[in-house]
CSV table of C-alpha atoms and ligand atoms in Angstrom, one decimal:
chain,number,residue,atom,x,y,z
A,211,MET,CA,0.5,-87.0,-23.2
A,212,THR,CA,-3.5,-85.7,-22.2
A,213,ASP,CA,-5.2,-83.2,-23.2
A,214,LYS,CA,-6.5,-82.1,-20.1
A,215,LYS,CA,-5.2,-79.2,-18.0
A,216,LEU,CA,-3.1,-78.6,-14.8
A,217,ILE,CA,-3.3,-76.2,-11.7
A,218,GLY,CA,-0.1,-75.1,-10.0
A,219,VAL,CA,-0.3,-73.4,-6.6
A,220,ASP,CA,2.9,-71.6,-5.3
A,221,LEU,CA,2.3,-71.5,-1.4
A,222,GLY,CA,4.4,-68.4,0.0
A,223,GLY,CA,4.1,-66.7,3.6
A,224,THR,CA,2.5,-63.5,1.9
A,225,THR,CA,0.6,-64.6,-1.5
A,226,ILE,CA,-0.7,-67.9,-2.6
A,227,LYS,CA,-0.3,-67.9,-6.6
A,228,PHE,CA,-2.4,-70.1,-8.8
A,229,ALA,CA,-2.3,-70.8,-12.5
A,230,ILE,CA,-4.3,-73.1,-14.9
A,231,LEU,CA,-2.1,-74.5,-17.4
A,232,THR,CA,-2.0,-76.8,-20.3
A,233,ASP,CA,0.2,-80.0,-20.1
A,234,LYS,CA,2.7,-78.0,-22.8
A,235,GLY,CA,3.2,-75.6,-19.8
A,236,GLU,CA,1.4,-72.6,-21.3
A,237,ILE,CA,-0.4,-70.5,-18.6
A,238,GLN,CA,-4.1,-70.1,-19.4
A,239,GLN,CA,-5.5,-68.4,-15.8
A,240,LYS,CA,-3.4,-67.0,-13.2
A,241,TRP,CA,-4.4,-65.0,-10.0
A,242,SER,CA,-2.8,-65.0,-6.4
A,243,ILE,CA,-4.7,-63.9,-2.8
A,244,GLU,CA,-3.2,-63.1,0.7
A,245,THR,CA,-2.1,-66.1,2.8
A,246,ASN,CA,-3.6,-65.8,6.1
A,247,ILE,CA,-1.4,-66.9,8.9
A,248,LEU,CA,-3.9,-65.9,11.5
A,249,SER,CA,-5.0,-68.4,14.0
A,250,ASP,CA,-1.6,-70.6,13.5
A,251,GLY,CA,-2.4,-70.7,9.3
A,252,GLN,CA,-5.4,-73.0,9.8
A,253,LEU,CA,-7.3,-71.0,7.6
A,254,ILE,CA,-4.7,-71.2,4.1
A,255,ILE,CA,-5.7,-74.7,3.2
A,256,PRO,CA,-9.4,-73.8,3.3
A,257,ASP,CA,-8.4,-70.7,1.1
A,258,ILE,CA,-6.6,-72.5,-1.3
A,259,ILE,CA,-9.6,-75.4,-1.7
A,260,ASP,CA,-12.3,-72.3,-2.1
A,261,SER,CA,-10.0,-70.5,-4.3
A,262,ILE,CA,-9.6,-73.3,-6.7
A,263,ASN,CA,-13.1,-74.5,-6.6
A,264,HIS,CA,-14.3,-70.5,-7.4
A,265,HIS,CA,-12.3,-70.3,-10.3
A,266,ILE,CA,-13.2,-73.6,-11.7
A,267,GLU,CA,-16.6,-73.0,-11.7
A,268,MET,CA,-15.9,-69.2,-12.8
A,269,TYR,CA,-14.3,-70.4,-16.0
A,270,GLY,CA,-17.0,-72.7,-16.7
A,271,MET,CA,-15.0,-75.8,-16.2
A,272,THR,CA,-15.5,-79.2,-14.1
A,273,SER,CA,-12.8,-80.8,-12.2
A,274,ASP,CA,-12.6,-83.6,-15.1
A,275,GLN,CA,-11.3,-81.7,-17.1
A,276,PHE,CA,-7.9,-81.3,-15.2
A,277,ASP,CA,-5.1,-84.1,-14.1
A,278,GLY,CA,-4.3,-82.6,-11.2
A,279,ILE,CA,-2.9,-79.9,-8.7
A,280,GLY,CA,0.7,-79.3,-7.7
A,281,LEU,CA,1.6,-77.6,-4.4
A,282,GLY,CA,4.7,-75.6,-4.0
A,283,SER,CA,5.1,-75.1,-0.2
A,284,PRO,CA,7.7,-74.1,2.5
A,285,GLY,CA,8.6,-76.7,5.2
A,286,THR,CA,9.8,-80.2,5.4
A,287,ILE,CA,7.8,-82.8,2.8
A,288,ASP,CA,6.9,-85.8,3.8
A,289,HIS,CA,6.0,-87.4,0.3
A,290,ALA,CA,4.8,-90.8,1.9
A,291,LYS,CA,1.7,-89.0,4.2
A,292,GLY,CA,1.7,-85.9,2.0
A,293,THR,CA,2.3,-83.6,5.0
A,294,ILE,CA,4.3,-80.6,5.6
A,295,LYS,CA,6.6,-79.7,8.9
A,296,GLY,CA,8.4,-76.5,9.9
A,297,ALA,CA,6.8,-74.1,7.8
A,298,TYR,CA,7.5,-71.4,10.6
A,299,ASN,CA,6.9,-68.6,8.1
A,300,LEU,CA,3.0,-69.8,7.3
A,301,ASN,CA,2.7,-70.4,11.5
A,302,TRP,CA,2.3,-73.9,10.7
A,303,THR,CA,3.9,-75.3,13.9
A,304,ASN,CA,2.8,-78.7,13.5
A,305,GLU,CA,2.4,-81.1,10.9
A,306,VAL,CA,-0.6,-80.5,8.2
A,307,TYR,CA,-2.2,-82.3,5.8
A,308,PRO,CA,-2.5,-80.5,2.5
A,309,VAL,CA,-3.1,-83.7,0.1
A,310,CYS,CA,-5.5,-85.2,2.2
A,311,ASP,CA,-7.8,-81.7,2.4
A,312,ILE,CA,-7.0,-80.2,-0.8
A,313,GLU,CA,-8.0,-84.0,-2.9
A,314,LYS,CA,-11.2,-84.1,-0.6
A,315,GLY,CA,-12.5,-80.5,-0.8
A,316,THR,CA,-11.6,-80.2,-4.8
A,317,GLY,CA,-11.8,-83.7,-5.7
A,318,LEU,CA,-8.7,-84.0,-7.9
A,319,PRO,CA,-5.3,-85.8,-6.6
A,320,VAL,CA,-2.8,-83.0,-5.3
A,321,THR,CA,1.4,-83.8,-5.1
A,322,ILE,CA,3.7,-81.3,-2.9
A,323,GLU,CA,7.0,-80.0,-3.4
A,324,ASN,CA,9.1,-78.1,-1.4
A,325,ASP,CA,9.3,-74.4,-3.2
A,326,ALA,CA,12.7,-74.3,-4.2
A,327,ASN,CA,12.6,-77.4,-5.6
A,328,VAL,CA,9.2,-76.4,-7.7
A,329,ALA,CA,11.0,-73.3,-8.7
A,330,ALA,CA,13.7,-75.6,-9.8
A,331,LEU,CA,11.3,-77.5,-11.7
A,332,GLY,CA,9.8,-74.8,-12.9
A,333,GLU,CA,13.2,-73.2,-14.6
A,334,LYS,CA,13.9,-76.8,-15.8
A,335,TRP,CA,10.9,-77.2,-17.8
A,336,GLN,CA,9.8,-73.8,-19.3
A,337,GLY,CA,12.7,-71.4,-18.2
A,338,ALA,CA,16.5,-71.1,-18.0
A,339,GLY,CA,16.8,-74.4,-17.7
A,340,ASN,CA,15.5,-75.3,-21.7
A,341,ASN,CA,13.7,-78.6,-20.6
A,342,ALA,CA,17.5,-80.3,-20.2
A,343,ASP,CA,17.7,-83.8,-18.1
A,344,ASP,CA,20.5,-82.4,-15.8
A,345,VAL,CA,19.8,-78.6,-14.1
A,346,VAL,CA,20.7,-77.3,-10.5
A,347,PHE,CA,18.7,-74.4,-9.3
A,348,VAL,CA,20.1,-71.9,-6.5
A,349,THR,CA,17.2,-69.3,-5.5
A,350,LEU,CA,19.1,-66.4,-3.9
A,351,GLY,CA,16.4,-64.5,-1.5
A,352,THR,CA,15.9,-63.8,2.0
A,353,GLY,CA,17.7,-67.3,2.3
A,354,VAL,CA,19.5,-69.6,0.0
A,355,GLY,CA,17.1,-72.5,-1.3
A,356,GLY,CA,18.1,-75.0,-4.1
A,357,GLY,CA,17.1,-77.7,-6.1
A,358,ILE,CA,18.8,-80.6,-8.4
A,359,ILE,CA,17.2,-82.2,-11.1
A,360,ALA,CA,19.7,-84.9,-12.6
A,361,ASN,CA,18.6,-87.6,-15.2
A,362,GLY,CA,15.2,-85.6,-15.4
A,363,LYS,CA,13.9,-86.6,-12.0
A,364,LEU,CA,14.2,-84.0,-8.8
A,365,ILE,CA,16.1,-85.3,-6.6
A,366,GLN,CA,14.7,-85.5,-3.1
A,367,GLY,CA,17.0,-87.4,-1.0
A,368,ALA,CA,16.7,-90.1,1.9
A,369,ASN,CA,14.6,-87.8,4.3
A,370,GLY,CA,13.5,-85.1,1.2
A,371,ALA,CA,15.9,-82.8,2.3
A,372,ALA,CA,18.6,-82.8,-1.1
A,373,GLY,CA,19.2,-79.7,-2.7
A,374,GLU,CA,19.7,-77.5,0.6
A,375,ILE,CA,22.4,-75.8,-1.4
A,376,GLY,CA,22.0,-72.6,1.0
A,377,HIS,CA,23.4,-75.2,3.6
A,378,VAL,CA,26.8,-76.0,2.1
A,379,THR,CA,30.3,-75.1,4.5
A,380,VAL,CA,31.8,-72.2,2.9
A,381,ASP,CA,33.7,-70.9,5.6
A,382,PRO,CA,33.8,-73.7,8.9
A,383,ASN,CA,34.8,-70.9,11.3
A,384,GLY,CA,32.3,-68.5,9.4
A,385,PHE,CA,28.8,-66.3,10.1
A,386,MET,CA,26.0,-68.3,12.6
A,387,CYS,CA,23.4,-69.6,10.3
A,388,THR,CA,19.8,-70.2,11.2
A,389,CYS,CA,20.5,-74.2,11.1
A,390,GLY,CA,22.8,-73.9,13.8
A,391,LYS,CA,26.1,-74.4,11.6
A,392,ARG,CA,28.3,-71.8,10.6
A,393,GLY,CA,29.8,-70.4,7.8
A,394,CYS,CA,26.9,-71.9,5.4
A,395,LEU,CA,26.5,-69.6,1.8
A,396,GLU,CA,22.9,-68.9,3.0
A,397,THR,CA,24.9,-66.1,5.7
A,398,ILE,CA,26.8,-65.1,2.8
A,399,ALA,CA,25.1,-65.1,-0.6
A,400,SER,CA,21.5,-64.5,0.6
A,401,ALA,CA,19.9,-61.5,0.9
A,402,THR,CA,20.3,-60.8,4.4
A,403,GLY,CA,23.8,-62.6,3.9
A,404,ILE,CA,24.9,-60.3,1.8
A,405,VAL,CA,24.1,-57.1,4.0
A,406,ARG,CA,25.6,-59.2,7.3
A,407,VAL,CA,28.8,-59.7,5.2
A,408,ALA,CA,29.0,-55.7,4.2
A,409,ARG,CA,28.6,-54.7,7.7
A,410,ASP,CA,31.3,-57.1,9.0
A,411,ARG,CA,34.0,-55.7,6.1
A,412,ALA,CA,32.7,-52.1,7.1
A,413,SER,CA,33.8,-52.3,10.5
A,414,GLU,CA,37.1,-53.3,9.3
A,415,TYR,CA,37.2,-50.6,6.4
A,416,ALA,CA,39.1,-47.3,6.2
A,417,GLY,CA,39.1,-46.4,2.9
A,418,ASP,CA,36.9,-43.9,1.0
A,419,SER,CA,33.1,-45.6,0.1
A,420,LYS,CA,29.3,-44.5,-0.4
A,421,LEU,CA,28.6,-47.9,1.3
A,422,LYS,CA,30.6,-47.5,4.5
A,423,ALA,CA,29.2,-43.7,4.9
A,424,MET,CA,25.5,-45.3,4.6
A,425,LEU,CA,26.5,-47.6,7.4
A,426,ASP,CA,28.2,-45.5,9.5
A,427,ASP,CA,25.4,-43.1,9.3
A,428,GLY,CA,22.9,-45.8,10.6
A,429,GLN,CA,21.1,-46.1,7.5
A,430,ASP,CA,19.4,-49.5,6.5
A,431,ILE,CA,21.1,-51.1,3.4
A,432,SER,CA,19.4,-54.0,1.6
A,433,ALA,CA,21.5,-56.2,-1.2
A,434,LYS,CA,20.2,-54.4,-3.9
A,435,ASP,CA,22.0,-51.1,-2.3
A,436,VAL,CA,25.7,-53.3,-2.0
A,437,PHE,CA,25.2,-54.5,-5.7
A,438,ASP,CA,23.9,-51.4,-7.7
A,439,LEU,CA,27.4,-49.7,-5.5
A,440,ALA,CA,29.7,-52.1,-6.5
A,441,LYS,CA,28.2,-51.5,-9.8
A,442,GLU,CA,29.6,-47.7,-9.4
A,443,ASP,CA,32.6,-49.1,-8.6
A,444,ASP,CA,32.4,-48.4,-4.8
A,445,ASP,CA,35.6,-50.1,-3.0
A,446,LEU,CA,33.7,-51.7,0.0
A,447,ALA,CA,30.7,-52.6,-2.3
A,448,LEU,CA,33.1,-54.7,-4.6
A,449,ILE,CA,34.9,-56.1,-2.0
A,450,VAL,CA,31.7,-57.3,-0.4
A,451,VAL,CA,30.3,-58.3,-4.0
A,452,ASN,CA,33.2,-59.7,-5.0
A,453,TYR,CA,33.6,-62.2,-1.6
A,454,VAL,CA,29.7,-63.1,-2.5
A,455,CYS,CA,30.4,-63.9,-5.7
A,456,GLU,CA,33.8,-66.1,-5.1
A,457,SER,CA,31.7,-68.2,-2.1
A,458,LEU,CA,29.0,-68.6,-4.7
A,459,GLY,CA,31.3,-69.8,-7.4
A,460,PHE,CA,32.9,-71.5,-4.6
A,461,VAL,CA,30.2,-74.0,-3.7
A,462,LEU,CA,28.0,-74.1,-7.8
A,463,GLY,CA,31.6,-75.1,-8.8
A,464,ASN,CA,31.8,-78.0,-6.6
A,465,ILE,CA,28.4,-78.9,-7.2
A,466,ALA,CA,29.2,-78.9,-11.4
A,467,ASN,CA,32.2,-81.4,-10.7
A,468,THR,CA,29.9,-83.6,-8.4
A,469,LEU,CA,26.7,-83.4,-10.7
A,470,ASN,CA,28.2,-81.9,-13.8
A,471,PRO,CA,24.5,-80.4,-14.5
A,472,LYS,CA,24.2,-78.8,-18.4
A,473,TYR,CA,22.9,-75.5,-16.6
A,474,ILE,CA,23.5,-74.1,-13.2
A,475,VAL,CA,20.9,-71.9,-13.1
A,476,ILE,CA,20.5,-68.7,-10.3
A,477,GLY,CA,17.1,-66.9,-9.2
A,478,GLY,CA,16.0,-65.0,-6.6
A,479,GLY,CA,15.8,-61.4,-5.5
A,480,VAL,CA,19.6,-61.2,-5.7
A,481,SER,CA,19.6,-62.6,-9.2
A,482,ALA,CA,18.3,-59.0,-10.2
A,483,ALA,CA,21.8,-57.9,-10.2
A,484,GLY,CA,22.1,-59.3,-13.3
A,485,ASP,CA,24.9,-60.1,-15.6
A,486,PHE,CA,27.1,-58.2,-13.2
A,487,LEU,CA,26.5,-61.1,-10.7
A,488,LEU,CA,26.4,-63.8,-13.2
A,489,ASN,CA,29.9,-62.6,-15.1
A,490,LYS,CA,31.5,-62.8,-11.5
A,491,VAL,CA,29.8,-65.9,-10.1
A,492,ASP,CA,30.8,-67.7,-13.5
A,493,LYS,CA,34.3,-66.6,-13.2
A,494,ALA,CA,34.4,-68.1,-9.6
A,495,MET,CA,32.8,-71.0,-10.4
A,496,ARG,CA,35.1,-72.1,-13.3
A,497,LYS,CA,38.2,-71.4,-10.9
A,498,ASN,CA,37.1,-74.4,-9.2
A,499,GLU,CA,35.8,-77.1,-11.8
A,500,PHE,CA,37.5,-79.9,-13.2
A,501,ALA,CA,38.4,-79.3,-17.0
A,502,THR,CA,35.7,-81.2,-18.4
A,503,ILE,CA,33.1,-79.8,-16.4
A,504,LYS,CA,34.3,-76.5,-18.0
A,505,ASP,CA,33.0,-77.3,-21.3
A,506,SER,CA,29.9,-78.5,-20.0
A,507,THR,CA,27.9,-77.0,-17.3
A,508,LYS,CA,26.7,-73.5,-18.1
A,509,LEU,CA,25.8,-70.6,-15.9
A,510,ARG,CA,22.7,-68.7,-16.6
A,511,LEU,CA,20.3,-66.8,-14.7
A,512,ALA,CA,16.5,-67.7,-14.2
A,513,SER,CA,14.3,-66.1,-16.6
A,514,LEU,CA,10.7,-67.1,-15.2
A,515,GLY,CA,11.0,-64.5,-12.2
A,516,ASN,CA,7.8,-64.9,-10.2
A,517,GLY,CA,6.0,-67.5,-12.3
A,518,ALA,CA,8.5,-70.3,-11.9
A,519,GLY,CA,6.8,-71.7,-8.6
A,520,VAL,CA,3.3,-72.5,-10.2
A,521,ILE,CA,4.9,-73.7,-13.1
A,522,GLY,CA,7.0,-76.0,-11.5
A,523,ALA,CA,4.6,-77.0,-9.2
A,524,ALA,CA,2.2,-78.1,-12.1
A,525,SER,CA,4.8,-80.4,-13.8
A,526,LEU,CA,4.3,-82.0,-10.2
A,527,ILE,CA,1.4,-83.8,-12.0
A,528,LYS,CA,1.8,-83.6,-15.8
A,529,VAL,CA,1.7,-87.2,-17.5
A,530,ASP,CA,4.5,-87.8,-19.4
B,1064,ZN,ZN1,22.8,-73.3,7.4
């Protein structure tokens, strides 16, 4: 425990969010800048360095008042080398060196982690994970990401790729996934997956449905539209939502059987569907759970929203 501050940085494809936190996880200052992905994303790291230095100075602080900087980023993290590879939404096609560069630019120690993992750490520390030692986080956004904390530690895996819940196979004969496999959870339960399922089911649906009419009319629909219509008892929308929730519950039930976490937390844009989603997934999850797990693993909605990333990133450099 120190009384020094932490800096959390959440690097995304459109914005970079920053926060200064106490070691107890209270946000004292926060700000954000646009992510400039031009010139192969070469300006991103210099922008992060400038923004941190500028704000430390603006708040009348000095770098020795901080324990360090935690950074959450898309892409594959090499923890030993402090590098990130394959963050395509940042136009980073080659390996980049944020740890070395930001340490040099700010004079502060830097720790990096995958963005889904930092969101998991954030929800564990200050959100729905209630600071439990065993928390699984799944984020339903454009894709499906995940992070696993077991015995109080983030599970990174042999090659830093643990927690890829989005690529658990639900249907070996299902839709093609961007990863090259078929039937990954992401092809069904991500925002894009839900729309894909809706189009697929609509093509063989002959009943009365507003969703069907919208699709037949060539309208653009979103995952939110599908959930909103399901809440209004639209028949096709309910077929889609039930399949999505059954698939999610199938995967989460099996993860619960494997890890017996205290909490499984659902976040990301799709989780805005709220208790309607939670109750359906919970029911499906319980159907796939072993008896002891049913009593001890609880499903919850994420509570930090967009703030999970900076909080989790800051927790990377927290001194216990
Ligand atoms: Zn996949």
